[in-house]
Amino acid sequence: MTSNPTLALNGEAILLKNMRVTVSQQFQDKDQSGQTSATTKSEQGIKGKELRVSGEIPYKNPEILRRIFELASATDTSGQRQKYRVAHEAARAVNFREAIFTGTLDAPPQDGRMSWLVTFTLTEHIST
C-alpha cells in the first residue's frame, strides 16, 4: 500500500514532493555535577513537540513556495504569530494539534533537480 503523507495547516494542504516529517520532543536537564565525575542532572521540564518538515517544490510552482512563506510570516489580529491546526499522520499519532512556525524557513535550490528544498519547523502551541 502506497500513501503520500499529507500535511495541512488550518485545512490548507502543503504540497511538497518527497515530504519528510520528523516529530521530536526535547527534555531539558542541567548538569549539576560541578567538577566531579558524577553525572547528577536536574530536570528542567518537558518542552513542546516539534514537527520538522522538508520537501521539494519544483521551480515551475513558485506560488507554492510563496504561500508557505506567507503562512510562516502571518500574524493574528493581536500581532502574534498565527497558530495553525496541524493535520498529518505523525502529528495525530502524538496528539500534536496546534502549532506556530519557529526557527528558520529556508528554500535552497537543488542542484540538477529544478526545485527548491524547503525546510521548516512547526512548534507545538499549548493553550493556557
PDB file of C-alpha atoms in Angstrom:
ATOM      1  CA  MET A   1       0.000   0.000   0.000  1.00  0.00           C
ATOM      2  CA  THR A   2       1.431   3.371  -1.016  1.00  0.00           C
ATOM      3  CA  SER A   3       0.334   6.593   0.565  1.00  0.00           C
ATOM      4  CA  ASN A   4       1.625  10.104   0.224  1.00  0.00           C
ATOM      5  CA  PRO A   5       1.821  11.756   3.618  1.00  0.00           C
ATOM      6  CA  THR A   6      -0.136  14.972   3.547  1.00  0.00           C
ATOM      7  CA  LEU A   7       0.392  17.974   5.750  1.00  0.00           C
ATOM      8  CA  ALA A   8      -2.367  20.546   6.146  1.00  0.00           C
ATOM      9  CA  LEU A   9      -2.378  23.776   8.149  1.00  0.00           C
ATOM     10  CA  ASN A  10      -5.847  25.078   9.024  1.00  0.00           C
ATOM     11  CA  GLY A  11      -7.158  22.729   6.343  1.00  0.00           C
ATOM     12  CA  GLU A  12      -4.833  24.039   3.608  1.00  0.00           C
ATOM     13  CA  ALA A  13      -2.640  21.334   2.049  1.00  0.00           C
ATOM     14  CA  ILE A  14       1.106  21.972   1.990  1.00  0.00           C
ATOM     15  CA  LEU A  15       2.152  20.483  -1.340  1.00  0.00           C
ATOM     16  CA  LEU A  16       5.742  19.262  -1.067  1.00  0.00           C
ATOM     17  CA  LYS A  17       7.248  16.455  -3.124  1.00  0.00           C
ATOM     18  CA  ASN A  18       9.230  13.776  -1.263  1.00  0.00           C
ATOM     19  CA  MET A  19       7.961  15.235   2.005  1.00  0.00           C
ATOM     20  CA  ARG A  20       9.635  14.111   5.204  1.00  0.00           C
ATOM     21  CA  VAL A  21       8.132  14.927   8.583  1.00  0.00           C
ATOM     22  CA  THR A  22      10.028  14.247  11.794  1.00  0.00           C
ATOM     23  CA  VAL A  23       8.428  14.562  15.227  1.00  0.00           C
ATOM     24  CA  SER A  24      10.666  15.432  18.152  1.00  0.00           C
ATOM     25  CA  GLN A  25      10.369  16.457  21.771  1.00  0.00           C
ATOM     26  CA  GLN A  26      13.103  17.910  23.928  1.00  0.00           C
ATOM     27  CA  PHE A  27      13.614  17.034  27.587  1.00  0.00           C
ATOM     28  CA  GLN A  28      15.638  19.751  29.304  1.00  0.00           C
ATOM     29  CA  ASP A  29      18.045  18.958  32.080  1.00  0.00           C
ATOM     30  CA  LYS A  30      21.015  20.699  33.649  1.00  0.00           C
ATOM     31  CA  ASP A  31      24.337  19.213  34.697  1.00  0.00           C
ATOM     32  CA  GLN A  32      24.685  19.503  38.484  1.00  0.00           C
ATOM     33  CA  SER A  33      27.928  17.537  38.860  1.00  0.00           C
ATOM     34  CA  GLY A  34      30.293  20.511  39.207  1.00  0.00           C
ATOM     35  CA  GLN A  35      33.894  19.360  38.865  1.00  0.00           C
ATOM     36  CA  THR A  36      33.329  15.755  39.909  1.00  0.00           C
ATOM     37  CA  SER A  37      32.938  12.784  37.619  1.00  0.00           C
ATOM     38  CA  ALA A  38      29.367  12.214  38.798  1.00  0.00           C
ATOM     39  CA  THR A  39      26.541  12.706  36.316  1.00  0.00           C
ATOM     40  CA  THR A  40      23.955  14.357  38.525  1.00  0.00           C
ATOM     41  CA  LYS A  41      21.299  16.144  36.484  1.00  0.00           C
ATOM     42  CA  SER A  42      18.382  18.317  37.480  1.00  0.00           C
ATOM     43  CA  GLU A  43      15.219  18.192  35.420  1.00  0.00           C
ATOM     44  CA  GLN A  44      14.305  21.440  33.686  1.00  0.00           C
ATOM     45  CA  GLY A  45      10.966  20.350  32.234  1.00  0.00           C
ATOM     46  CA  ILE A  46       9.493  18.923  29.076  1.00  0.00           C
ATOM     47  CA  LYS A  47       9.337  21.198  26.069  1.00  0.00           C
ATOM     48  CA  GLY A  48       6.617  21.183  23.423  1.00  0.00           C
ATOM     49  CA  LYS A  49       6.828  18.822  20.483  1.00  0.00           C
ATOM     50  CA  GLU A  50       8.192  19.901  17.119  1.00  0.00           C
ATOM     51  CA  LEU A  51       7.477  18.822  13.555  1.00  0.00           C
ATOM     52  CA  ARG A  52      10.451  19.284  11.264  1.00  0.00           C
ATOM     53  CA  VAL A  53       9.224  19.327   7.678  1.00  0.00           C
ATOM     54  CA  SER A  54      11.213  19.117   4.463  1.00  0.00           C
ATOM     55  CA  GLY A  55      10.286  18.571   0.857  1.00  0.00           C
ATOM     56  CA  GLU A  56      10.785  19.830  -2.659  1.00  0.00           C
ATOM     57  CA  ILE A  57       8.912  22.423  -4.681  1.00  0.00           C
ATOM     58  CA  PRO A  58       9.534  22.409  -8.446  1.00  0.00           C
ATOM     59  CA  TYR A  59      10.663  25.718  -9.944  1.00  0.00           C
ATOM     60  CA  LYS A  60       7.520  25.617 -12.116  1.00  0.00           C
ATOM     61  CA  ASN A  61       5.389  26.080  -8.938  1.00  0.00           C
ATOM     62  CA  PRO A  62       6.755  29.241  -7.272  1.00  0.00           C
ATOM     63  CA  GLU A  63       3.273  30.041  -5.944  1.00  0.00           C
ATOM     64  CA  ILE A  64       3.593  27.103  -3.505  1.00  0.00           C
ATOM     65  CA  LEU A  65       6.868  28.487  -2.150  1.00  0.00           C
ATOM     66  CA  ARG A  66       5.332  31.958  -1.894  1.00  0.00           C
ATOM     67  CA  ARG A  67       2.329  30.590   0.011  1.00  0.00           C
ATOM     68  CA  ILE A  68       4.487  28.741   2.555  1.00  0.00           C
ATOM     69  CA  PHE A  69       6.412  31.959   3.246  1.00  0.00           C
ATOM     70  CA  GLU A  70       3.091  33.817   3.632  1.00  0.00           C
ATOM     71  CA  LEU A  71       1.819  31.234   6.129  1.00  0.00           C
ATOM     72  CA  ALA A  72       5.073  31.358   8.098  1.00  0.00           C
ATOM     73  CA  SER A  73       5.024  35.145   8.451  1.00  0.00           C
ATOM     74  CA  ALA A  74       1.273  35.537   9.094  1.00  0.00           C
ATOM     75  CA  THR A  75       0.073  37.154  12.309  1.00  0.00           C
ATOM     76  CA  ASP A  76      -3.258  37.106  14.099  1.00  0.00           C
ATOM     77  CA  THR A  77      -5.357  40.167  14.969  1.00  0.00           C
ATOM     78  CA  SER A  78      -3.254  40.876  18.068  1.00  0.00           C
ATOM     79  CA  GLY A  79       0.018  40.834  16.109  1.00  0.00           C
ATOM     80  CA  GLN A  80       1.152  37.440  17.420  1.00  0.00           C
ATOM     81  CA  ARG A  81       2.393  34.718  15.086  1.00  0.00           C
ATOM     82  CA  GLN A  82      -0.501  32.804  13.542  1.00  0.00           C
ATOM     83  CA  LYS A  83      -1.357  29.477  15.169  1.00  0.00           C
ATOM     84  CA  TYR A  84      -2.287  26.631  12.838  1.00  0.00           C
ATOM     85  CA  ARG A  85      -4.313  23.452  13.307  1.00  0.00           C
ATOM     86  CA  VAL A  86      -1.990  20.700  12.097  1.00  0.00           C
ATOM     87  CA  ALA A  87      -3.194  17.644  10.186  1.00  0.00           C
ATOM     88  CA  HIS A  88      -0.639  14.915   9.498  1.00  0.00           C
ATOM     89  CA  GLU A  89      -0.347  11.220  10.385  1.00  0.00           C
ATOM     90  CA  ALA A  90       2.690  11.706  12.642  1.00  0.00           C
ATOM     91  CA  ALA A  91       1.135  14.729  14.368  1.00  0.00           C
ATOM     92  CA  ARG A  92      -2.069  12.809  15.017  1.00  0.00           C
ATOM     93  CA  ALA A  93      -0.098   9.854  16.434  1.00  0.00           C
ATOM     94  CA  VAL A  94       1.499  12.046  19.140  1.00  0.00           C
ATOM     95  CA  ASN A  95      -1.524  14.290  19.781  1.00  0.00           C
ATOM     96  CA  PHE A  96       0.124  17.336  18.164  1.00  0.00           C
ATOM     97  CA  ARG A  97      -2.787  19.601  17.231  1.00  0.00           C
ATOM     98  CA  GLU A  98      -1.811  23.257  17.064  1.00  0.00           C
ATOM     99  CA  ALA A  99       1.496  24.904  16.156  1.00  0.00           C
ATOM    100  CA  ILE A 100       3.362  28.007  15.101  1.00  0.00           C
ATOM    101  CA  PHE A 101       6.284  28.346  12.700  1.00  0.00           C
ATOM    102  CA  THR A 102       9.571  28.693  14.604  1.00  0.00           C
ATOM    103  CA  GLY A 103      13.244  28.809  13.750  1.00  0.00           C
ATOM    104  CA  THR A 104      14.224  29.168  10.111  1.00  0.00           C
ATOM    105  CA  LEU A 105      12.261  28.601   6.929  1.00  0.00           C
ATOM    106  CA  ASP A 106      14.655  28.103   4.060  1.00  0.00           C
ATOM    107  CA  ALA A 107      14.471  27.036   0.437  1.00  0.00           C
ATOM    108  CA  PRO A 108      17.880  26.497  -1.181  1.00  0.00           C
ATOM    109  CA  PRO A 109      17.927  25.441  -4.846  1.00  0.00           C
ATOM    110  CA  GLN A 110      18.588  21.757  -5.534  1.00  0.00           C
ATOM    111  CA  ASP A 111      21.444  21.282  -7.988  1.00  0.00           C
ATOM    112  CA  GLY A 112      20.293  19.427 -11.083  1.00  0.00           C
ATOM    113  CA  ARG A 113      16.743  18.919  -9.784  1.00  0.00           C
ATOM    114  CA  MET A 114      14.976  22.115 -10.904  1.00  0.00           C
ATOM    115  CA  SER A 115      13.468  22.554  -7.441  1.00  0.00           C
ATOM    116  CA  TRP A 116      13.864  24.159  -4.036  1.00  0.00           C
ATOM    117  CA  LEU A 117      14.372  22.033  -0.919  1.00  0.00           C
ATOM    118  CA  VAL A 118      12.060  23.658   1.618  1.00  0.00           C
ATOM    119  CA  THR A 119      12.627  23.054   5.332  1.00  0.00           C
ATOM    120  CA  PHE A 120      10.788  24.489   8.315  1.00  0.00           C
ATOM    121  CA  THR A 121       9.804  23.693  11.882  1.00  0.00           C
ATOM    122  CA  LEU A 122       6.378  23.813  13.484  1.00  0.00           C
ATOM    123  CA  THR A 123       6.454  24.017  17.280  1.00  0.00           C
ATOM    124  CA  GLU A 124       3.515  22.829  19.325  1.00  0.00           C
ATOM    125  CA  HIS A 125       1.390  25.592  20.797  1.00  0.00           C
ATOM    126  CA  ILE A 126      -0.158  24.570  24.077  1.00  0.00           C
ATOM    127  CA  SER A 127      -3.136  26.693  25.085  1.00  0.00           C
ATOM    128  CA  THR A 128      -3.052  28.021  28.632  1.00  0.00           C
TER     129      THR A 128
END
